[in-house]
Each structure stands twice: as structure tokens, then as C-alpha cells.
């Protein structure tokens, strides 16, 4: 058993002030729960490395929603307005990119048709 396992299993020492308020058994139970909570937190953060990116994005989204719920409504509305502007900009850039691709395809297909017409006229001569 390594030193980490020994720390997990052994009971921590109680403080002097907690002895006045709780019985030794109650303090031991509370200490065990504290240690269990710490170990669960360590284990949960270690498993984050094994999550997929979509799960991490869901977790981040949940944290953002939690933060928004704790803020005043005016801050939430300001944040949503900024998000709307950014989303509009991204949508505009996407439309421009699609339009550019469509134009390039039309130009390419137009050049291709011209080349075919030139080839046909050369063959006829």
C-alpha cells in the first residue's frame, strides 16, 4: 500500500474545538464524509481526461448556464445581446463563404463549357 492509500484509509486527527461540540464518534463520521468528498472530487476530475470533447462542451455549457442563472437579469440580457451580435456576424460570414463557393463553381463550370465549345469548334474545322 502506498502513502496515498494510507492517507485515504487513516482517520485524520480531530481539532480541540470540535471535541467540545461533537462526540468523538460524530467527529469521526464527519471526518470520514469529508475525506470521501475529497476523494470523490479527485476521482471526478481524473475522469474528465477520459471524456469526449462533446461531453466537455456539455459540461462547459452547463457551467455557463449556471453562471448566467446566478447573475442579475440585466447582465444576462447584455450577454445575450453580445452573443446575438456574434452569431449574426458568424452567419453573415458563412453566407459570404457559401456565396463565394457558388460563384467559383459557376465560373469553373462556365469556363469548362467554353472550353468544350472551343474543342467542338476545332473538331468541326
mmCIF file of C-alpha atoms in Angstrom:
data_model
loop_
_atom_site.group_PDB
_atom_site.id
_atom_site.type_symbol
_atom_site.label_atom_id
_atom_site.label_comp_id
_atom_site.label_asym_id
_atom_site.label_seq_id
_atom_site.Cartn_x
_atom_site.Cartn_y
_atom_site.Cartn_z
ATOM 1 C CA UNK A 1 0.000 0.000 0.000
ATOM 2 C CA UNK A 2 1.471 3.375 -0.959
ATOM 3 C CA UNK A 3 1.343 6.594 1.051
ATOM 4 C CA UNK A 4 -1.765 7.913 -0.735
ATOM 5 C CA UNK A 5 -3.738 4.801 0.183
ATOM 6 C CA UNK A 6 -2.580 5.126 3.785
ATOM 7 C CA UNK A 7 -3.827 8.730 3.905
ATOM 8 C CA UNK A 8 -7.176 7.757 2.456
ATOM 9 C CA UNK A 9 -7.780 4.963 4.949
ATOM 10 C CA UNK A 10 -6.424 6.536 8.151
ATOM 11 C CA UNK A 11 -8.614 8.868 10.171
ATOM 12 C CA UNK A 12 -7.493 12.477 10.459
ATOM 13 C CA UNK A 13 -6.826 13.965 13.871
ATOM 14 C CA UNK A 14 -9.645 15.970 15.423
ATOM 15 C CA UNK A 15 -9.216 19.573 16.416
ATOM 16 C CA UNK A 16 -9.609 20.717 20.022
ATOM 17 C CA UNK A 17 -12.612 22.983 19.322
ATOM 18 C CA UNK A 18 -14.585 20.292 17.508
ATOM 19 C CA UNK A 19 -14.291 17.966 20.533
ATOM 20 C CA UNK A 20 -16.338 20.441 22.570
ATOM 21 C CA UNK A 21 -19.254 20.409 20.117
ATOM 22 C CA UNK A 22 -19.341 16.797 18.909
ATOM 23 C CA UNK A 23 -18.771 13.389 20.371
ATOM 24 C CA UNK A 24 -15.684 11.523 19.120
ATOM 25 C CA UNK A 25 -17.861 9.167 17.082
ATOM 26 C CA UNK A 26 -19.738 12.054 15.448
ATOM 27 C CA UNK A 27 -16.477 13.799 14.613
ATOM 28 C CA UNK A 28 -15.065 10.588 13.117
ATOM 29 C CA UNK A 29 -18.154 10.205 10.934
ATOM 30 C CA UNK A 30 -17.896 13.815 9.751
ATOM 31 C CA UNK A 31 -14.191 13.386 9.034
ATOM 32 C CA UNK A 32 -14.913 10.250 7.018
ATOM 33 C CA UNK A 33 -17.518 12.104 4.959
ATOM 34 C CA UNK A 34 -15.086 14.967 4.333
ATOM 35 C CA UNK A 35 -12.419 12.544 3.167
ATOM 36 C CA UNK A 36 -14.944 10.711 0.992
ATOM 37 C CA UNK A 37 -15.991 14.009 -0.604
ATOM 38 C CA UNK A 38 -12.362 14.926 -1.309
ATOM 39 C CA UNK A 39 -11.691 11.519 -2.854
ATOM 40 C CA UNK A 40 -14.826 11.760 -4.994
ATOM 41 C CA UNK A 41 -13.726 15.188 -6.235
ATOM 42 C CA UNK A 42 -10.271 13.858 -7.086
ATOM 43 C CA UNK A 43 -11.774 10.888 -8.911
ATOM 44 C CA UNK A 44 -14.253 13.020 -10.832
ATOM 45 C CA UNK A 45 -11.536 15.418 -12.043
ATOM 46 C CA UNK A 46 -9.349 12.488 -13.088
ATOM 47 C CA UNK A 47 -12.171 11.084 -15.211
ATOM 48 C CA UNK A 48 -12.524 14.403 -17.044
ATOM 49 C CA UNK A 49 -9.470 13.405 -19.073
ATOM 50 C CA UNK A 50 -11.369 10.404 -20.422
ATOM 51 C CA UNK A 51 -14.456 12.323 -21.518
ATOM 52 C CA UNK A 52 -15.072 13.094 -25.158
ATOM 53 C CA UNK A 53 -14.998 16.663 -26.386
ATOM 54 C CA UNK A 54 -18.794 16.754 -26.730
ATOM 55 C CA UNK A 55 -19.188 15.790 -23.082
ATOM 56 C CA UNK A 56 -16.733 18.511 -22.074
ATOM 57 C CA UNK A 57 -18.629 21.040 -24.175
ATOM 58 C CA UNK A 58 -21.865 19.982 -22.467
ATOM 59 C CA UNK A 59 -20.213 20.434 -19.090
ATOM 60 C CA UNK A 60 -18.911 23.875 -20.072
ATOM 61 C CA UNK A 61 -22.352 24.835 -21.366
ATOM 62 C CA UNK A 62 -23.930 23.713 -18.090
ATOM 63 C CA UNK A 63 -21.427 25.802 -16.137
ATOM 64 C CA UNK A 64 -22.163 28.850 -18.308
ATOM 65 C CA UNK A 65 -25.894 28.384 -17.754
ATOM 66 C CA UNK A 66 -25.314 28.069 -14.011
ATOM 67 C CA UNK A 67 -23.272 31.281 -14.003
ATOM 68 C CA UNK A 68 -25.956 33.065 -16.014
ATOM 69 C CA UNK A 69 -28.674 31.926 -13.611
ATOM 70 C CA UNK A 70 -26.770 33.415 -10.685
ATOM 71 C CA UNK A 71 -26.304 36.836 -12.344
ATOM 72 C CA UNK A 72 -28.786 39.715 -12.404
ATOM 73 C CA UNK A 73 -31.173 39.766 -15.365
ATOM 74 C CA UNK A 74 -29.590 42.906 -16.884
ATOM 75 C CA UNK A 75 -26.195 41.204 -17.127
ATOM 76 C CA UNK A 76 -27.786 38.131 -18.683
ATOM 77 C CA UNK A 77 -29.572 40.273 -21.285
ATOM 78 C CA UNK A 78 -26.367 42.153 -22.110
ATOM 79 C CA UNK A 79 -24.554 38.856 -22.553
ATOM 80 C CA UNK A 80 -27.310 37.518 -24.801
ATOM 81 C CA UNK A 81 -27.202 40.690 -26.932
ATOM 82 C CA UNK A 82 -23.455 40.263 -27.404
ATOM 83 C CA UNK A 83 -23.992 36.617 -28.282
ATOM 84 C CA UNK A 84 -26.667 37.596 -30.814
ATOM 85 C CA UNK A 85 -24.285 40.060 -32.489
ATOM 86 C CA UNK A 86 -21.513 37.488 -32.674
ATOM 87 C CA UNK A 87 -23.899 34.843 -34.011
ATOM 88 C CA UNK A 88 -25.134 37.290 -36.656
ATOM 89 C CA UNK A 89 -21.566 38.003 -37.711
ATOM 90 C CA UNK A 90 -20.753 34.303 -37.978
ATOM 91 C CA UNK A 91 -23.922 33.710 -40.023
ATOM 92 C CA UNK A 92 -23.030 36.586 -42.373
ATOM 93 C CA UNK A 93 -19.514 35.209 -42.863
ATOM 94 C CA UNK A 94 -20.945 31.752 -43.532
ATOM 95 C CA UNK A 95 -23.332 33.126 -46.165
ATOM 96 C CA UNK A 96 -20.477 35.037 -47.809
ATOM 97 C CA UNK A 97 -18.346 31.885 -47.905
ATOM 98 C CA UNK A 98 -21.148 29.835 -49.444
ATOM 99 C CA UNK A 99 -21.831 32.578 -51.995
ATOM 100 C CA UNK A 100 -18.129 32.675 -52.895
ATOM 101 C CA UNK A 101 -18.060 28.903 -53.408
ATOM 102 C CA UNK A 102 -21.180 29.037 -55.594
ATOM 103 C CA UNK A 103 -19.659 31.809 -57.724
ATOM 104 C CA UNK A 104 -16.406 29.880 -58.102
ATOM 105 C CA UNK A 105 -18.341 26.806 -59.218
ATOM 106 C CA UNK A 106 -20.318 28.863 -61.734
ATOM 107 C CA UNK A 107 -17.125 30.394 -63.086
ATOM 108 C CA UNK A 108 -15.495 26.973 -63.287
ATOM 109 C CA UNK A 109 -18.494 25.401 -64.999
ATOM 110 C CA UNK A 110 -18.720 28.411 -67.356
ATOM 111 C CA UNK A 111 -15.028 28.093 -68.250
ATOM 112 C CA UNK A 112 -15.496 24.369 -68.693
ATOM 113 C CA UNK A 113 -18.417 24.944 -71.100
ATOM 114 C CA UNK A 114 -16.383 27.495 -73.063
ATOM 115 C CA UNK A 115 -13.511 25.016 -73.321
ATOM 116 C CA UNK A 116 -15.920 22.330 -74.541
ATOM 117 C CA UNK A 117 -17.371 24.701 -77.157
ATOM 118 C CA UNK A 118 -13.859 25.610 -78.351
ATOM 119 C CA UNK A 119 -12.941 21.923 -78.594
ATOM 120 C CA UNK A 120 -16.097 21.183 -80.604
ATOM 121 C CA UNK A 121 -15.487 24.072 -82.999
ATOM 122 C CA UNK A 122 -11.879 22.969 -83.534
ATOM 123 C CA UNK A 123 -13.024 19.428 -84.286
ATOM 124 C CA UNK A 124 -15.555 20.679 -86.840
ATOM 125 C CA UNK A 125 -12.898 22.625 -88.746
#
